PDB file of C-alpha atoms in Angstrom:
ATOM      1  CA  UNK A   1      12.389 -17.752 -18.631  1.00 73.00           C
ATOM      2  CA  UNK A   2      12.667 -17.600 -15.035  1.00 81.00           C
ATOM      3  CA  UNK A   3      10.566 -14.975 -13.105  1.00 89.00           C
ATOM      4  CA  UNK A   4      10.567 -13.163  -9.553  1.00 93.00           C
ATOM      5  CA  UNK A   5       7.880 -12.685  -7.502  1.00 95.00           C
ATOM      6  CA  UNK A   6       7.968 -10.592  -4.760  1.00 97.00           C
ATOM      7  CA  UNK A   7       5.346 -10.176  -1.475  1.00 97.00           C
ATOM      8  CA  UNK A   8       5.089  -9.402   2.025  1.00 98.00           C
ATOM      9  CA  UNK A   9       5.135  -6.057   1.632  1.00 98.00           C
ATOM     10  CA  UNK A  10       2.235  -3.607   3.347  1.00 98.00           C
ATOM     11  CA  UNK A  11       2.091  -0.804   6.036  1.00 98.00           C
ATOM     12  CA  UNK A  12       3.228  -0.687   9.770  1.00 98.00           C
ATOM     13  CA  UNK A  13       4.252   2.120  12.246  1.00 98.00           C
ATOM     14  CA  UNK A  14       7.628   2.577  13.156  1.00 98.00           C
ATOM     15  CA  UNK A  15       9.047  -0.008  15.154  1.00 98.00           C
ATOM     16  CA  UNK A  16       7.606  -2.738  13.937  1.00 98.00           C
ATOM     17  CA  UNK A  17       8.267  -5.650  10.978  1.00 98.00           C
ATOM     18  CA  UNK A  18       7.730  -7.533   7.792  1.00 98.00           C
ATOM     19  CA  UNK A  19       8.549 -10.140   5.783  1.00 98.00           C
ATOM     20  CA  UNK A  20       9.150  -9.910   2.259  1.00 98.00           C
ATOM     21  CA  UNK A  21       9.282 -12.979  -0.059  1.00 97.00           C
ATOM     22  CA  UNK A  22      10.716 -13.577  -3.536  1.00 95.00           C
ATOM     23  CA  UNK A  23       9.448 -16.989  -5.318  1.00 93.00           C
ATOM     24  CA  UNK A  24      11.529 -17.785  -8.724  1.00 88.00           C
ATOM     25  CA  UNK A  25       9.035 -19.147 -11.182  1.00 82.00           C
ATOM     26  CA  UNK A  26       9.990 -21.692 -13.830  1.00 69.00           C
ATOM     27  CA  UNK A  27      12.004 -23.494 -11.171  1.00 54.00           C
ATOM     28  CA  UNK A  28      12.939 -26.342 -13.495  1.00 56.00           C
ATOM     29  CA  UNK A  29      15.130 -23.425 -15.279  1.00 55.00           C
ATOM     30  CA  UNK A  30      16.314 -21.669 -11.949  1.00 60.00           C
ATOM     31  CA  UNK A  31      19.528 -23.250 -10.305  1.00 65.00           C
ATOM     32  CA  UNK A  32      19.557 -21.486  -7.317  1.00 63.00           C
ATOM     33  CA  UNK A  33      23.317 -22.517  -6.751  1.00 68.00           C
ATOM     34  CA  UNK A  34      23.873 -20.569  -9.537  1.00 77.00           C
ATOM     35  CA  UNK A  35      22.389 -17.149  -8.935  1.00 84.00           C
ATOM     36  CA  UNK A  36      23.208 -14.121  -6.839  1.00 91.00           C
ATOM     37  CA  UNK A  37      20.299 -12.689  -5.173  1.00 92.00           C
ATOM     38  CA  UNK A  38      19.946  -9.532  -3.947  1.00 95.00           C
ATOM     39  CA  UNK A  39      16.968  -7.198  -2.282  1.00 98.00           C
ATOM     40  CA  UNK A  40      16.767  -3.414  -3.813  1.00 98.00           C
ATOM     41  CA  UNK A  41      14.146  -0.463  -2.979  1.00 98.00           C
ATOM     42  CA  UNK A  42      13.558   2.130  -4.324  1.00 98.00           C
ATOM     43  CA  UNK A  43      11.810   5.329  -2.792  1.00 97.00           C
ATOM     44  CA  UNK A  44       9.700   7.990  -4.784  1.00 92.00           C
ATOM     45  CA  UNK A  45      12.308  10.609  -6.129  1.00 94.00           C
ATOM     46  CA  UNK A  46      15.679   8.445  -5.495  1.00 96.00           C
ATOM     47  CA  UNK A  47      17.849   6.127  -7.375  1.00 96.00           C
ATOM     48  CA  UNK A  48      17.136   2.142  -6.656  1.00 97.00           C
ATOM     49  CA  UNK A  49      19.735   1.257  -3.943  1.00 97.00           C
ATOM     50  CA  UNK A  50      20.960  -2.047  -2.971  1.00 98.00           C
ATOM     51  CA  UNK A  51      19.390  -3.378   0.410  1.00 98.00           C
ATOM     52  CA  UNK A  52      20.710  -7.018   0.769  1.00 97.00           C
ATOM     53  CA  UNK A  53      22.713  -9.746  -1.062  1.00 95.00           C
ATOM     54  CA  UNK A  54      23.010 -13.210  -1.151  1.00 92.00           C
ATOM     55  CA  UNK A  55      25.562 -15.102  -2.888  1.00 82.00           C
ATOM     56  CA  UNK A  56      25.876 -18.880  -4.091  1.00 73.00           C
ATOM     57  CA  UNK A  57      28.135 -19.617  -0.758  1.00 73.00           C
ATOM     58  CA  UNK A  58      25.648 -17.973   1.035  1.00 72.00           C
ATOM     59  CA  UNK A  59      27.797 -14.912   1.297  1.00 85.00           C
ATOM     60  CA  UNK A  60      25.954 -12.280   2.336  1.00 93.00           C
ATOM     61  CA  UNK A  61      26.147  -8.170   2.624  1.00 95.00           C
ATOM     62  CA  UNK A  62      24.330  -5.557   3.873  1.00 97.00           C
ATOM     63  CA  UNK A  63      23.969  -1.906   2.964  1.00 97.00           C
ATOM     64  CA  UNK A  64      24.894   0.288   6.121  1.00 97.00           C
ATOM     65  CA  UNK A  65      21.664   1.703   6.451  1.00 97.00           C
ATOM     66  CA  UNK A  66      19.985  -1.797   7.365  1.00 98.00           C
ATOM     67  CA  UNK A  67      22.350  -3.528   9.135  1.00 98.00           C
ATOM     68  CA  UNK A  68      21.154  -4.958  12.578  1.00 97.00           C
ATOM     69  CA  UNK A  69      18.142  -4.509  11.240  1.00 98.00           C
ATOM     70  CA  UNK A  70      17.699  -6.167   8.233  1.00 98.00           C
ATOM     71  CA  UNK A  71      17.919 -10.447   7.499  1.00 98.00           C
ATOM     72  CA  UNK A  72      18.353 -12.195   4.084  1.00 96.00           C
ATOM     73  CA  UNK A  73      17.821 -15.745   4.145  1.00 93.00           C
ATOM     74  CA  UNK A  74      16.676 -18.212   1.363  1.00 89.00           C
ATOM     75  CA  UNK A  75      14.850 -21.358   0.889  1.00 87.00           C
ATOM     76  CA  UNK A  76      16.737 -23.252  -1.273  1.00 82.00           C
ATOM     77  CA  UNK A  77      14.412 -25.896  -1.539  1.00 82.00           C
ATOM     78  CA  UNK A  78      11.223 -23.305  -2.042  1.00 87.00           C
ATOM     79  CA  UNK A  79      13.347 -21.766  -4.661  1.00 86.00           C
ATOM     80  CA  UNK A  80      12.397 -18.455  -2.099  1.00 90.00           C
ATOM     81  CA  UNK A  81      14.509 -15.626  -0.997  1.00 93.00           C
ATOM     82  CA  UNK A  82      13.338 -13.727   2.178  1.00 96.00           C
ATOM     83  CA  UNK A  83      13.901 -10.469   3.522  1.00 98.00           C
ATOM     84  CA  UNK A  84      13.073 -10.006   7.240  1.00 98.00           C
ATOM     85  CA  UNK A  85      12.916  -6.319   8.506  1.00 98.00           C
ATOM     86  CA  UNK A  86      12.732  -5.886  12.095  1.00 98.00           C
ATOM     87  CA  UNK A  87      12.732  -2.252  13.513  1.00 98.00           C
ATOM     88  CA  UNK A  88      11.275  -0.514  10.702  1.00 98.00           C
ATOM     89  CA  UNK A  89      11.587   3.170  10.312  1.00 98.00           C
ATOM     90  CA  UNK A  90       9.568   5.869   7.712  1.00 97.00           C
ATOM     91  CA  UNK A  91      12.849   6.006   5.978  1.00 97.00           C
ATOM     92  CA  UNK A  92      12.639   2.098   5.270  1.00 98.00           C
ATOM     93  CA  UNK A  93       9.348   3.278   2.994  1.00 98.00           C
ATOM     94  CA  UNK A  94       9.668   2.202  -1.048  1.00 98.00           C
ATOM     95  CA  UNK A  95       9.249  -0.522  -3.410  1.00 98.00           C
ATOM     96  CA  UNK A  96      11.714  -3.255  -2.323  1.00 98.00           C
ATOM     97  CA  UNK A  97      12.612  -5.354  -5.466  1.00 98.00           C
ATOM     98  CA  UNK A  98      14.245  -8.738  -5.830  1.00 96.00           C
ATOM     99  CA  UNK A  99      16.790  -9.337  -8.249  1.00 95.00           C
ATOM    100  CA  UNK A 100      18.903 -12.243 -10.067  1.00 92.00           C
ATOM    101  CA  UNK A 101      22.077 -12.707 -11.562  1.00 91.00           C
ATOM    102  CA  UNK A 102      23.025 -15.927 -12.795  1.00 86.00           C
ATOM    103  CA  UNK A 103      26.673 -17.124 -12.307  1.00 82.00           C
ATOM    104  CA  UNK A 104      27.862 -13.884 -11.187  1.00 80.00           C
ATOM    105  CA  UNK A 105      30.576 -13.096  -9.422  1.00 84.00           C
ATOM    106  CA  UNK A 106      28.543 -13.086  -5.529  1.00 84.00           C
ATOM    107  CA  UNK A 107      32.132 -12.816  -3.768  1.00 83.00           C
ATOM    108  CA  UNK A 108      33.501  -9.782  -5.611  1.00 85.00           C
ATOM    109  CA  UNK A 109      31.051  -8.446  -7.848  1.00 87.00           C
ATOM    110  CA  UNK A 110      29.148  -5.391  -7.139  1.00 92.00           C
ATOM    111  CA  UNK A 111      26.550  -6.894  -5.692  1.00 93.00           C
ATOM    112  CA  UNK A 112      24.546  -4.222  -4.146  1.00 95.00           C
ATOM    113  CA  UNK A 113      24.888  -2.137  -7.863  1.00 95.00           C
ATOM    114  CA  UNK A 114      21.378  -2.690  -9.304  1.00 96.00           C
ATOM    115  CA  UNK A 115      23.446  -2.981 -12.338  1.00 95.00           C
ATOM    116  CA  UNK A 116      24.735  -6.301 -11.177  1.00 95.00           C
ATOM    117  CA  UNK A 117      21.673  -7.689 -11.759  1.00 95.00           C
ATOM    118  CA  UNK A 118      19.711  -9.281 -14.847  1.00 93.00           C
ATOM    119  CA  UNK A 119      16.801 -10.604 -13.707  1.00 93.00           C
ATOM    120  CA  UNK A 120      13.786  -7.923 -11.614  1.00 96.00           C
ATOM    121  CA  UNK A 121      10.267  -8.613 -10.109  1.00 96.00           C
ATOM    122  CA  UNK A 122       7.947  -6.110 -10.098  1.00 97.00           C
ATOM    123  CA  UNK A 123       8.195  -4.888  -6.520  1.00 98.00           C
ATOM    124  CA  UNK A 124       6.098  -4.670  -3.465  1.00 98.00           C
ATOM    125  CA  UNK A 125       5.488  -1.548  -1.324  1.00 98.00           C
ATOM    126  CA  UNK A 126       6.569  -0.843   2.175  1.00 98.00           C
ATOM    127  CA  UNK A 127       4.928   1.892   3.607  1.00 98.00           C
ATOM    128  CA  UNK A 128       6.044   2.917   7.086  1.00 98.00           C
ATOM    129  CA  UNK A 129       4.429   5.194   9.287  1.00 97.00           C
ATOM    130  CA  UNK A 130       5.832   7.517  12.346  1.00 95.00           C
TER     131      UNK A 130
END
């Protein structure tokens, strides 16, 4: 059963950045050519919407409110998925989740509906400051 784990997260004032990782456990059972990836958050109050996605061809989208700002990139070989988030602003605070979907469609899917996905981590909090 493969699993996500996600870190990096923390707190910083406006302006400023952080990394967030993903690491998929079980790697023997993990094909990353296979999966879409995607980063999600999720602030107190709101519905989980889609951050950033990553598909097998390393197609990758970004939700309007993030772009310029916001980098997805993956490790293939670390079996890692990275979110980089330069700029940060108070309405970037929530639990950003990573998420899995194996042989999806990454090119024409929905891949910034959480409901795209099969496979969650737990989360890690972002907490920025003004």
């Amino acid at each position: 059963q493969v699993q996500l784990v996600e870190s990096g997260g923390g707190s910083v004032q406006a302006g400023g950045s952080l990394r967030l990782s993903c690491v998929a456990s079980a790697a023997s059972a993990f094909p990353y050519s296979k999966y879409c990836m995607g980063w999600f958050r999720q602030a107190p109050g709101k519905e989980r919407e889609g951050v950033a996605s990553m598909g097998r061809d390393a197609r990758i989208r970004y939700a309007d409110p993030v772009k310029g700002r916001f980098t997805i990139s993956q490790d293939i070989a670390k079996n890692t998925l990275y979110l980089t988030m330069n700029s940060l602003e108070p309405e970037d605070t929530a639990m950003y989740f990573c998420a899995a979907r194996p042989y999806g469609d990454c090119w024409s899917g929905p891949v910034l509906s959480s409901g795209f996905y099969t496979i969650w981590g737990q989360g890690t909090q972002v907490t920025v400051s003004s």
